[in-house]
XYZ file of C-alpha atoms in Angstrom:
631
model
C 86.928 143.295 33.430
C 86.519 142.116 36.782
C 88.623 139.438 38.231
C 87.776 135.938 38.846
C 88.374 135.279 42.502
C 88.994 132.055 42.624
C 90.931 131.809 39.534
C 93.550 134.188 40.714
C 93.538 132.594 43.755
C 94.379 129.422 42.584
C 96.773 131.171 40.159
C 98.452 132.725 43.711
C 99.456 129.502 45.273
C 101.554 128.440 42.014
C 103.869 131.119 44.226
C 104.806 128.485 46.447
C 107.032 126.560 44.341
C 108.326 129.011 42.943
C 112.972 129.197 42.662
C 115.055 132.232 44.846
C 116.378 135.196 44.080
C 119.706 135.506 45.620
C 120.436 138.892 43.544
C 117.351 140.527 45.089
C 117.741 143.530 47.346
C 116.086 144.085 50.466
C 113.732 145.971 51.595
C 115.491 147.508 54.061
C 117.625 149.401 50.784
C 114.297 151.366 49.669
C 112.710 153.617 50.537
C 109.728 156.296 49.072
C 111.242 159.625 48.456
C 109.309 163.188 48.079
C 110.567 163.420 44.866
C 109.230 160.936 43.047
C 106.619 159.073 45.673
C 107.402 156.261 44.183
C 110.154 153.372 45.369
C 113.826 154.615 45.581
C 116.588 152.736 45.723
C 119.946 154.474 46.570
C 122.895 154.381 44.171
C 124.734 151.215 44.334
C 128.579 152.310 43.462
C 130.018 149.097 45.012
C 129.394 146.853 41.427
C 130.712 149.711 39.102
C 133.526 148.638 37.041
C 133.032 145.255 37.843
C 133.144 142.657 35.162
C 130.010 141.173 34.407
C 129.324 137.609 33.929
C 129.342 136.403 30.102
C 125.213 135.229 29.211
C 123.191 134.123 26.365
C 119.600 135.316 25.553
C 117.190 135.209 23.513
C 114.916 138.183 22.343
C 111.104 137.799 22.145
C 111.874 137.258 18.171
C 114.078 134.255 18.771
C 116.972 136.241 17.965
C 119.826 134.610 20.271
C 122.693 136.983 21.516
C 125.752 136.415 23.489
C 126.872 139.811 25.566
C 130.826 139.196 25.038
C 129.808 139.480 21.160
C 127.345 142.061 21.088
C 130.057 143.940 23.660
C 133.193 143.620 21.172
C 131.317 146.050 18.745
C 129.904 148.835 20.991
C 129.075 149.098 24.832
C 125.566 147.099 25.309
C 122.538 148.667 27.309
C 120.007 146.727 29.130
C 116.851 148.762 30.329
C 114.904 146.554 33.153
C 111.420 147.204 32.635
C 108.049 145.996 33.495
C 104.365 146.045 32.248
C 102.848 147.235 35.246
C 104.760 149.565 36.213
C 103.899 153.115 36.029
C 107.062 154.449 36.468
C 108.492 152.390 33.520
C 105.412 153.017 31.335
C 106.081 157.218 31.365
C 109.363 156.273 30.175
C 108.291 154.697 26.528
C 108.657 157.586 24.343
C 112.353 158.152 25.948
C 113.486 154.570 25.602
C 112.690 154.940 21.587
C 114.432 158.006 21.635
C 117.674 156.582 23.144
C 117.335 153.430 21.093
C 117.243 155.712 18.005
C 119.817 157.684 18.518
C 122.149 155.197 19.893
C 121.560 152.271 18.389
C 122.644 154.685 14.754
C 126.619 154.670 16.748
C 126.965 150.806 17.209
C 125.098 150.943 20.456
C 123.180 147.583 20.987
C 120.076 148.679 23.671
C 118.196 146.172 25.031
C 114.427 146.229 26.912
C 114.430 143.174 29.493
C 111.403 142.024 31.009
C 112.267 139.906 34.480
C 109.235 140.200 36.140
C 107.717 136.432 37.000
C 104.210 137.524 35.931
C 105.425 139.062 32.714
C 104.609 136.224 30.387
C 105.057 136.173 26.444
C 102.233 137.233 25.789
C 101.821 140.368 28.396
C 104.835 141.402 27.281
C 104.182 141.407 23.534
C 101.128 143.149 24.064
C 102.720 145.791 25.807
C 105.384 146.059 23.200
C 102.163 146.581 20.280
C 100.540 148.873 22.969
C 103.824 151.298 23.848
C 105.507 151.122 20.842
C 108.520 150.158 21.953
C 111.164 149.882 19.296
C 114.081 148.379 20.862
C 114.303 144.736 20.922
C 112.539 142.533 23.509
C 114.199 140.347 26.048
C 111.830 137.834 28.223
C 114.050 137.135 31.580
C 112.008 134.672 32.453
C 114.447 132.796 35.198
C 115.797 135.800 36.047
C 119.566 135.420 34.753
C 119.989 138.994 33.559
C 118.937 140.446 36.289
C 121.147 138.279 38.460
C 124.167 139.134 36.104
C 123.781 142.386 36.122
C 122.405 142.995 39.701
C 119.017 144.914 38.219
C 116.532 145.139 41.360
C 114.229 147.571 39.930
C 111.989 149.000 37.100
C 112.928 151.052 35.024
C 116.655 150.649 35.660
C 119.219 150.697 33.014
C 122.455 149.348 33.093
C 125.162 150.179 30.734
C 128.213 147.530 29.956
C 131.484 148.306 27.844
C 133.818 146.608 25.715
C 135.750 144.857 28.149
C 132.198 143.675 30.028
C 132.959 145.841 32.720
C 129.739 147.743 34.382
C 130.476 151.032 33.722
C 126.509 152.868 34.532
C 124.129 151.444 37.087
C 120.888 153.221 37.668
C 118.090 155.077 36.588
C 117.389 156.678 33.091
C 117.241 160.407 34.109
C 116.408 162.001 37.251
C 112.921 162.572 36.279
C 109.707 160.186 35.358
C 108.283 164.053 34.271
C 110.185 164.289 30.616
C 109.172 167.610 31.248
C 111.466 168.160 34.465
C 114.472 166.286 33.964
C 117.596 167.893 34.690
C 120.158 165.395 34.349
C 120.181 162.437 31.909
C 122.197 159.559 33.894
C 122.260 157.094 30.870
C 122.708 159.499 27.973
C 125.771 160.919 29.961
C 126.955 157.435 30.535
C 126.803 156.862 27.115
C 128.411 159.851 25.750
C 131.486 158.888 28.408
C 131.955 155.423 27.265
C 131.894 156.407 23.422
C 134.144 159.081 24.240
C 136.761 156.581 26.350
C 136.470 158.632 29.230
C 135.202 157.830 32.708
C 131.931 158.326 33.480
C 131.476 161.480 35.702
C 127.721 159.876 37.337
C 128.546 155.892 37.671
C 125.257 155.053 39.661
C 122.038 156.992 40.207
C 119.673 156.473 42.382
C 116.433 154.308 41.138
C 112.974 154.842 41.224
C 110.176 152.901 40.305
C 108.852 149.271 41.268
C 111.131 146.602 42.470
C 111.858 143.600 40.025
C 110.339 140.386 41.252
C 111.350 137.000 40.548
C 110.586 133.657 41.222
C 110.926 133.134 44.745
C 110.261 130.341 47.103
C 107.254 131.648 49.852
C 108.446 131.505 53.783
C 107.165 129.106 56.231
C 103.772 129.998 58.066
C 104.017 132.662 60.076
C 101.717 134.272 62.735
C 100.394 136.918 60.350
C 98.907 135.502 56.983
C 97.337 137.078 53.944
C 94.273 135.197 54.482
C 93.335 135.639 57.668
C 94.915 139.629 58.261
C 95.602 141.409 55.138
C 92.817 140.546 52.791
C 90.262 142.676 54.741
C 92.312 145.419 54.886
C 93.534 144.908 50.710
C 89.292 144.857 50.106
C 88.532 147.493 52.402
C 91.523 149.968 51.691
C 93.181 148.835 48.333
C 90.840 146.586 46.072
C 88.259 149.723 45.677
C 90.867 151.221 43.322
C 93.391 148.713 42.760
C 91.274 146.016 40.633
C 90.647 145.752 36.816
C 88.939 148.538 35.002
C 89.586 150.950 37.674
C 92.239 153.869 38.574
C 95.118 152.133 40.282
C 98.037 151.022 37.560
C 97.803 147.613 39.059
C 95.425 144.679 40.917
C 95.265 143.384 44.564
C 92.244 141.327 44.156
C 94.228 138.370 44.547
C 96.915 136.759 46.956
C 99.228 136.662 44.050
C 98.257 140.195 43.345
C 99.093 141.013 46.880
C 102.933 138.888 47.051
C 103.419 140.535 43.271
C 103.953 144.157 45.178
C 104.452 143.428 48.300
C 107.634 145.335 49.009
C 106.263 148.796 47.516
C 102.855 148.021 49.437
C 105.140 147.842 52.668
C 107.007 150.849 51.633
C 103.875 153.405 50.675
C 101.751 152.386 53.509
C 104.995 153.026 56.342
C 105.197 156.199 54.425
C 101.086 157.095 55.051
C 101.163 157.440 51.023
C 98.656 154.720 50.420
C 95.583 154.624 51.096
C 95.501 158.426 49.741
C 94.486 160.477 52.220
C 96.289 163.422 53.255
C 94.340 165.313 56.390
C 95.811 164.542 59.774
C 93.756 162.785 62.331
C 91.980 164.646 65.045
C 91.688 167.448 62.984
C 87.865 167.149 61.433
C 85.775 164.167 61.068
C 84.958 163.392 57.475
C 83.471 160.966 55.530
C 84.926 158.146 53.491
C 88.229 158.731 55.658
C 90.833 156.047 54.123
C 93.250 156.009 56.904
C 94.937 152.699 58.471
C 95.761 152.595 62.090
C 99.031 152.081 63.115
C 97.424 148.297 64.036
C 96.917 147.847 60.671
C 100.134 149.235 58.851
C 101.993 146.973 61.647
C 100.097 144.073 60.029
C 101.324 144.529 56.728
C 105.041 145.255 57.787
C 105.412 142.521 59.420
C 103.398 140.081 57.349
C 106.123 141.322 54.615
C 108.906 140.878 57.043
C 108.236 137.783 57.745
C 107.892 136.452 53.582
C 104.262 137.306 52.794
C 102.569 133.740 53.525
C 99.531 132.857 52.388
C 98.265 130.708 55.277
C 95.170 128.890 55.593
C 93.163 129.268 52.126
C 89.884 128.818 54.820
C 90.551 132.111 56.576
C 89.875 134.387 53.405
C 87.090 136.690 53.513
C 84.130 136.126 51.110
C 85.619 138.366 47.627
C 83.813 141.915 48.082
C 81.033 142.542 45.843
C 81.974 146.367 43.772
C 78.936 148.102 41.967
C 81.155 148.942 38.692
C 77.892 151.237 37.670
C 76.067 154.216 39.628
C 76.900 153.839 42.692
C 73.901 156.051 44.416
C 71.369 154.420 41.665
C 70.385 155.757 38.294
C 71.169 159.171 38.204
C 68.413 162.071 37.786
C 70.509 163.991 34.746
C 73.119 162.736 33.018
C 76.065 165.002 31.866
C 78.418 163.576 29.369
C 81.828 165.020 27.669
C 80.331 166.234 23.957
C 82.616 164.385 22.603
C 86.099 162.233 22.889
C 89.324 163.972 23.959
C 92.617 162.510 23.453
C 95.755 162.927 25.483
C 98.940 162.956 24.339
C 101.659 159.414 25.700
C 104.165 162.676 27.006
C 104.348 166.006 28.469
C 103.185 167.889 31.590
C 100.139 166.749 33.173
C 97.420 168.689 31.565
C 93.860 170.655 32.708
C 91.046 170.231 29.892
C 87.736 171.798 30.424
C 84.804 170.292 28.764
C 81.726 173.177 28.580
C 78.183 171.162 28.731
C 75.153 173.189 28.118
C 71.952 173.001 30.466
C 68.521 173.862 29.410
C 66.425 173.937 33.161
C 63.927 176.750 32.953
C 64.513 176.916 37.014
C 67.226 176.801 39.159
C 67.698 172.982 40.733
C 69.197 171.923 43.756
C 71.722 168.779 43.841
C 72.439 166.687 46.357
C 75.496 164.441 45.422
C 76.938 163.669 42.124
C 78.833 160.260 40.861
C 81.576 160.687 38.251
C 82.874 158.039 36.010
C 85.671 158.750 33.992
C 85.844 157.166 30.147
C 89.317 156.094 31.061
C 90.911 155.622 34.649
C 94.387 155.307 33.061
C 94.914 158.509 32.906
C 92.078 160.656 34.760
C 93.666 161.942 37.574
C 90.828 163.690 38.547
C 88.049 165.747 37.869
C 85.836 169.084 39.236
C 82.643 169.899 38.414
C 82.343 174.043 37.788
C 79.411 176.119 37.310
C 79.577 179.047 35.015
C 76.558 181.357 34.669
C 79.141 184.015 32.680
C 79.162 182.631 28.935
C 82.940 183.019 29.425
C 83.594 179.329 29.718
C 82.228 179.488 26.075
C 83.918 181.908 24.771
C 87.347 180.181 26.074
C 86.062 177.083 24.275
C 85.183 178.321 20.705
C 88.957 180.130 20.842
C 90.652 176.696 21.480
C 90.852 174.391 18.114
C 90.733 171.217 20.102
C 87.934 169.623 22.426
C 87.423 171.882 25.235
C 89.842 174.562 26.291
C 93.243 174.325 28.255
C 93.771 176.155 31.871
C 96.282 175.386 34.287
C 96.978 175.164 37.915
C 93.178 174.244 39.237
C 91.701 177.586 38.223
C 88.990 176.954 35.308
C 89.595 180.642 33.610
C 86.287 182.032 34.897
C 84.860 183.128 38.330
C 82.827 180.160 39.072
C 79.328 180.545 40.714
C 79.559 177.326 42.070
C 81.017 173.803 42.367
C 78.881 170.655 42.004
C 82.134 168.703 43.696
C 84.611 166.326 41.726
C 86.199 162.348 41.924
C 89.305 161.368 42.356
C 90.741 157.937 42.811
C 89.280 155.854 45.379
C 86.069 158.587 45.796
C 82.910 157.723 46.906
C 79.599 159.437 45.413
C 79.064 162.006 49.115
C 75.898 163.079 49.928
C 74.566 166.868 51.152
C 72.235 166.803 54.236
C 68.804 166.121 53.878
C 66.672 169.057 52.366
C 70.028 170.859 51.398
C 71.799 171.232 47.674
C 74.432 173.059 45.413
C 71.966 175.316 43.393
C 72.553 174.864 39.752
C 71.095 178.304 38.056
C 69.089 177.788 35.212
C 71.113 178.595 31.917
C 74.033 177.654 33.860
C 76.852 175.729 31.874
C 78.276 172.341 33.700
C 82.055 172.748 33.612
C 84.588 169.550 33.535
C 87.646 170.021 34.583
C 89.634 167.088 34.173
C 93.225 166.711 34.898
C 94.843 164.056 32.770
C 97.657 162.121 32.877
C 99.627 161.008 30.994
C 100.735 157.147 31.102
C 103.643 156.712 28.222
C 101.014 156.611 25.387
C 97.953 157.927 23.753
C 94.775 158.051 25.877
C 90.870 158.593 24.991
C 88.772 159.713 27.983
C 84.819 160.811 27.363
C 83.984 161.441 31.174
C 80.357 161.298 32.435
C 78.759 162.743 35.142
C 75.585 161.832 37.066
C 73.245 164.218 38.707
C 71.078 163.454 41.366
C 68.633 166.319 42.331
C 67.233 167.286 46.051
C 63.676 166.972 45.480
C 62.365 168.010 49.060
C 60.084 171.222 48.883
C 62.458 174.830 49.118
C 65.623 172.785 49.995
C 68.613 174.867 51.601
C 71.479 176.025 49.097
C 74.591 175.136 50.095
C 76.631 178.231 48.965
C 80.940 178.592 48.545
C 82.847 180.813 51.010
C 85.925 181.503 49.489
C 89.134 181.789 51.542
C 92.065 183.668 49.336
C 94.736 185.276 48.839
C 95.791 186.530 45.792
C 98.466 189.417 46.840
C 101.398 187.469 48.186
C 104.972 187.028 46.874
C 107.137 183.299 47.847
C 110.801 184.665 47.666
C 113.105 182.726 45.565
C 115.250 180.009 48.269
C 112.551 180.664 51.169
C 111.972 176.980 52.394
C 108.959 177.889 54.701
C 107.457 181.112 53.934
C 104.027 181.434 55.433
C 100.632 183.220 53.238
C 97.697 183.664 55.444
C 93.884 184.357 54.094
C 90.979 184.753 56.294
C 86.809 184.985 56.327
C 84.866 186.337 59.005
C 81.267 184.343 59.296
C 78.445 187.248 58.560
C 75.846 185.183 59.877
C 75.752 181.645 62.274
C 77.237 178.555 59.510
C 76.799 174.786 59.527
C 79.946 174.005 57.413
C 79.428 170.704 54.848
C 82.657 169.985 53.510
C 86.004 172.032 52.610
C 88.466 172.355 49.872
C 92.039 173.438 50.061
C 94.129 174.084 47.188
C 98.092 174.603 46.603
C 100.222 173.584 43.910
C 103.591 172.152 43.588
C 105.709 174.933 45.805
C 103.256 174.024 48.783
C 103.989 171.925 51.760
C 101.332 172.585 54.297
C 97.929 174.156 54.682
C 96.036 174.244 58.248
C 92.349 176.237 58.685
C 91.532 177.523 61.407
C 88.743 178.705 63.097
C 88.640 181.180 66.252
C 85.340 181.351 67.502
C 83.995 184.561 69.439
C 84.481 183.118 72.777
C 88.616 182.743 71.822
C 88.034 178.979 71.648
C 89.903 177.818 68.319
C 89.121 174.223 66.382
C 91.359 173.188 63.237
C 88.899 172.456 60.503
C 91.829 170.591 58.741
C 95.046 169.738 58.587
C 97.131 168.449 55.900
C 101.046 168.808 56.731
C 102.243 166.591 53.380
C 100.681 168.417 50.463
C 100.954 166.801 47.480
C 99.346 168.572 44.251
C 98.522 165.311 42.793
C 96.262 164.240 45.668
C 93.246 167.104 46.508
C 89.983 166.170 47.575
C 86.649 168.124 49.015
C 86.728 166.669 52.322
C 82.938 166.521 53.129
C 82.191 166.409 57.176
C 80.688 163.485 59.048
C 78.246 165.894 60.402
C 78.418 169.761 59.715
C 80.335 171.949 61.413
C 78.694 174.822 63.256
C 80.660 178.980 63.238
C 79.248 181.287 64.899
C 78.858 184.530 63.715
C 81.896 186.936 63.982
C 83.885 183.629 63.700
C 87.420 184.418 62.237
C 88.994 181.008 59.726
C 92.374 181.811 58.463
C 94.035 179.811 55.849
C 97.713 179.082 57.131
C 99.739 177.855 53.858
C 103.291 176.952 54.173
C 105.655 176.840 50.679
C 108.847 175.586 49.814
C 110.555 177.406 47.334
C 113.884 176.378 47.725
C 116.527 173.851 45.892
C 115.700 171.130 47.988
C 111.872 170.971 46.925
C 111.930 168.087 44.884
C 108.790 169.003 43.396
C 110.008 173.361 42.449
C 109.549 173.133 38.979
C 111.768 176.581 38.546
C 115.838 175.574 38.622
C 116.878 177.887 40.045
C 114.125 178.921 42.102
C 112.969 182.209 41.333
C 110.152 184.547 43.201
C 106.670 183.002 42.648
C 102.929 185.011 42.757
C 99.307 184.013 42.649
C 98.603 182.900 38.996
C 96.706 180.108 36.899
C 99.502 177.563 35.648
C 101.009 175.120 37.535
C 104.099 176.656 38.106
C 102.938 179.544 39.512
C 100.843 179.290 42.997
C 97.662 179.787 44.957
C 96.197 180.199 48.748
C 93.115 178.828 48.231
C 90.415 177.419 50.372
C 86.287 176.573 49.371
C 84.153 176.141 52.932
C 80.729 174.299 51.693
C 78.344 175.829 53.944
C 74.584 175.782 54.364
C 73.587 179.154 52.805
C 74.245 181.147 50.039
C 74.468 184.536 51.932
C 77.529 185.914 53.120
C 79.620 183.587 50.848
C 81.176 186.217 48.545
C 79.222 185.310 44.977
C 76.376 186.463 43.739
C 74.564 183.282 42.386
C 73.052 184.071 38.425
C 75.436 186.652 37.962
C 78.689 184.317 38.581
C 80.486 187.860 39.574
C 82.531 188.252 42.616
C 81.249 190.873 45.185
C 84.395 192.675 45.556
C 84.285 193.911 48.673
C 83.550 190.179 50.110
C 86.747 189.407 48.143
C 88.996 191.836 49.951
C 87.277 191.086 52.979
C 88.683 187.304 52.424
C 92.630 188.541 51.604
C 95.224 189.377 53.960
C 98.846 190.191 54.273
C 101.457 188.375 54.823
């Protein structure tokens, strides 16, 4: 699975000779909107109604075609799409469905592959592995993407009888089947059968840009080798290489010059690396931020064509431990058995219940997660339930596991263990400190899955390591909610506070906050008795796909009688991208997605004073109320 350096390096410098691409877009044209967080391109209305230029091709069964012919029966679709594209791959099932449905009225729909590292064979296999039913064009020199002025993946473009461009843009407004509101192409479609003009001509398109052969600038001052490989193996490669989370590699140059324009645009964005707390607001560990140095690096070494320079100046390839990452784990906790996830559909919560049998309660100190498939684990939580009720909501459910929405497991935990999420490192508790795991206690997966365009097995597996010091310190969950508030329907920034009061002197470890899709903001803060106040965190770009336990470089000390209050800001409004309610309508606490949460874990040394009562997994109700507030 893992790459071979110097292969792909030597692969990477075949760039160099590599033809133009007049028809490409620049960068300047893009840009990485809050809908989708992926590339956007804006609509391009300027090449509707144009006539197209008259070209042969070939399909990947030898099948040759001429457009003016196919176009004399019924209009002619082209979808651009790519293998390694994530984007494109959610939108499988949908392409078959169009195909279908069309192709029964005369339509002719075409899939075109014009990426330059989409060989034959990549794209056959990805044909076998998606299922893809329409037929298969390999643009290998690019001339249907040129024709037809196709910059990005997926993009479809839709061309009538007289070979006039009548639809530009992308498939639906949606990559979340689930959440689309308007369907661009199908409307198109329906238009053109119909004779009539088509009321949405271009779309806007989102995705990954189409890359073709292109000849590499001159040197320039700022060079892959000697700049932007440390920060690709330092920042990037620990996710993006094979066998890992990321949808594509950047182990290589090639790798690098492959996506360079949507590496440009996610890292001027602060979307990549993934990490969402503002700076100077808590010091934590594993932070994967660049400096402004660094993202000025990569802009300009894109700016200025991407060279390679001097093969001398790379670093030595970094060396990643694909296996434990602490060492061989203490216990072992594995997924009883395979789950499989479904190609479409909402992004969905499994919980996997796995029995212990410790005749005394043990203490960990850090955990390391590997998920059975990185394709489509988002990410997963470890839950403690000392309640049987994780059980019971097993047995009811037919298939492996249970289903629960919206981050909440369906029972009061009595503890966390901590979780993984892409580009995690194993984090270790203080010395002589642990999460207590009761005996009898059941280990709870929660796993959020995505899903990728087609079926998925995952059989997660979690390693324990233990905190074998004599009488070790538990480190206990304060919980920060509330549970009482109301987000009027069209309120853009409506505010729901929660707050804890320290009972005793804390050393805080770590912290969790958690919002779903309505939320745009969360900052903790801390006033301590003296009226000094210090922001534990910070994070003013929530995005529901990206939480994390932030764990502390060093703990965090509260005095007693300090006061933390949860400030959570939500959009519920039209122009949330993200509201999954059209129209907006009021929102409350609650477990699925769609509904919302003010939510906030502090990790502290100490089980006292935390609001559960470990071995009975039951909330102490009066530490509860003590932790809501109104709005």
């Amino acid at each position: 699975m893992r790459a071979a350096w110097m292969l792909g390096l030597l692969g990477g410098l075949g760039v160099l000779s590599w033809q133009s691409a007049p028809h490409e877009a620049t960068l300047a044209d893009k840009t990485v909107s809050l809908k989708h967080r992926v590339l956007t391109e804006a609509p391009k209305t300027g090449e509707i109604n144009r006539r197209v230029s008259d070209v042969e091709f070939t399909d990947l069964q030898g099948r040759r075609y001429t457009l003016s012919q196919l176009a004399q029966r019924a209009p002619v679709v082209f979808v651009f799409t790519a293998s390694k594209c994530p984007a494109a791959q959610r939108y499988a099932v949908r392409i078959n469905q169009l195909y279908e449905t069309y192709t029964k009225r005369g339509v002719s729909l075409f899939l075109v592959y014009s990426n330059y590292d989409d060989t034959r064979e990549v794209v056959a296999q990805h044909q076998r592995e998606y299922g893809l039913k329409p037929p298969v064009v390999l643009d290998e020199d690019g001339v249907l993407a040129r024709a037809l002025g196709a910059t990005m993946t997926p993009q479809a473009v839709l061309v009538d009888k007289e070979l006039l461009l009548r639809y530009r843009g992308a498939i639906d407004d949606n990559r979340y089947e689930t959440r689309v509101r308007v369907h661009y192409l199908k409307d198109a479609l329906e238009a053109v059968l119909a004779g009539k003009p088509v009321k949405t001509p271009a779309a806007e398109t989102f995705g990954c840009t189409i890359r073709l052969r292109e000849e590499a600038a001159k040197e320039a001052p700022i060079t892959y080798a000697k700049h932007i490989a440390p920060i690709m193996q330092e920042y990037c490669q620990p996710c993006h290489r094979p066998g890992e989370v990321a949808p594509f590699s950047l182990m290589t140059y090639r790798d690098a010059y492959t996506w360079r324009k949507e590496i440009a645009k996610v890292v001027e964005a602060r979307q990549m690396p993934p990490w969402k707390p503002l700076p100077g607001y808590g010091e934590f560990q594993g932070e994967r931020r660049l400096t402004d140095e660094q993202v000025g690096l990569i802009l300009k070494w894109v700016e200025t064509g991407a060279p390679l320079g001097d093969p001398n100046d790379l670093p030595p390839p970094k060396k990643f431990n694909d296996g434990w990452k602490l060492g061989e784990p203490d216990i072992v906790f594995e997924m009883p058995e395979e789950y499989e996830v479904g190609p479409t559909g909402e992004d969905e919560y499994r919980h996997f219940v796995i029995p212990t049998n410790f005749d005394t309660d043990v203490y960990v100190r850090a955990i390391d997660i590997q998920p059975g498939n990185r394709n489509t684990v988002h990410h997963v939580i470890v839950f403690l339930d000392t309640t049987g009720r994780a059980r019971q909501l097993d047995a009811a459910d037919p298939k492996p596991g249970y289903e629960a929405s919206g981050g909440w497991p369906g029972f009061v935990p009595a503890g966390m263990l901590g979780g993984w999420a892409p580009g995690f490192s194993p984090s270790v508790l203080p010395p002589g400190t642990g999460y207590r795991l009761p005996k009898g206690a059941d280990v709870v997966l929660q796993i959020h899955y995505y899903r990728t365009g087609k079926p998925e097995k995952d059989r997660t597996r979690v390693g324990i390591y233990l905190e074998k010091s004599p009488n070790p310190k538990p480190v206990g969950i304060a919980w920060l909610i509330n549970p009482v508030f109301r987000i009027p329907a069209g309120a853009e920034r409506h505010e729901v506070r929660a707050m804890w009061i320290a009972p005793r002197d804390v050393e805080v470890v770590a912290i969790t906050p958690h919002m779903h899709l309505l939320g745009r903001e969360m900052k903790v803060e801390a006033e301590l008795p003296d009226g000094s106040k210090q922001v534990l965190i910070w994070i003013n770009d929530w995005d529901f796909k990206w939480q994390d336990t932030y764990h502390y470089k060093t703990p965090v000390k509260l005095p007693r009688g300090t006061r933390v209050t949860v400030y959570a800001y939500y959009d519920n409004s039209e122009k949330n991208p993200n509201n999954p309610n059209k129209p907006p309508k009021d929102v409350t606490w609650g477990e699925r997605t769609q509904d919302e949460m003010c939510l906030v874990f502090l990790h502290i040394i100490g089980e006292e004073g935390t609001g559960l009562r470990f071995g009975s997994g039951r909330r102490r109700t009066d530490a509860l109320l003590r932790g809501r507030s109104s709005e």
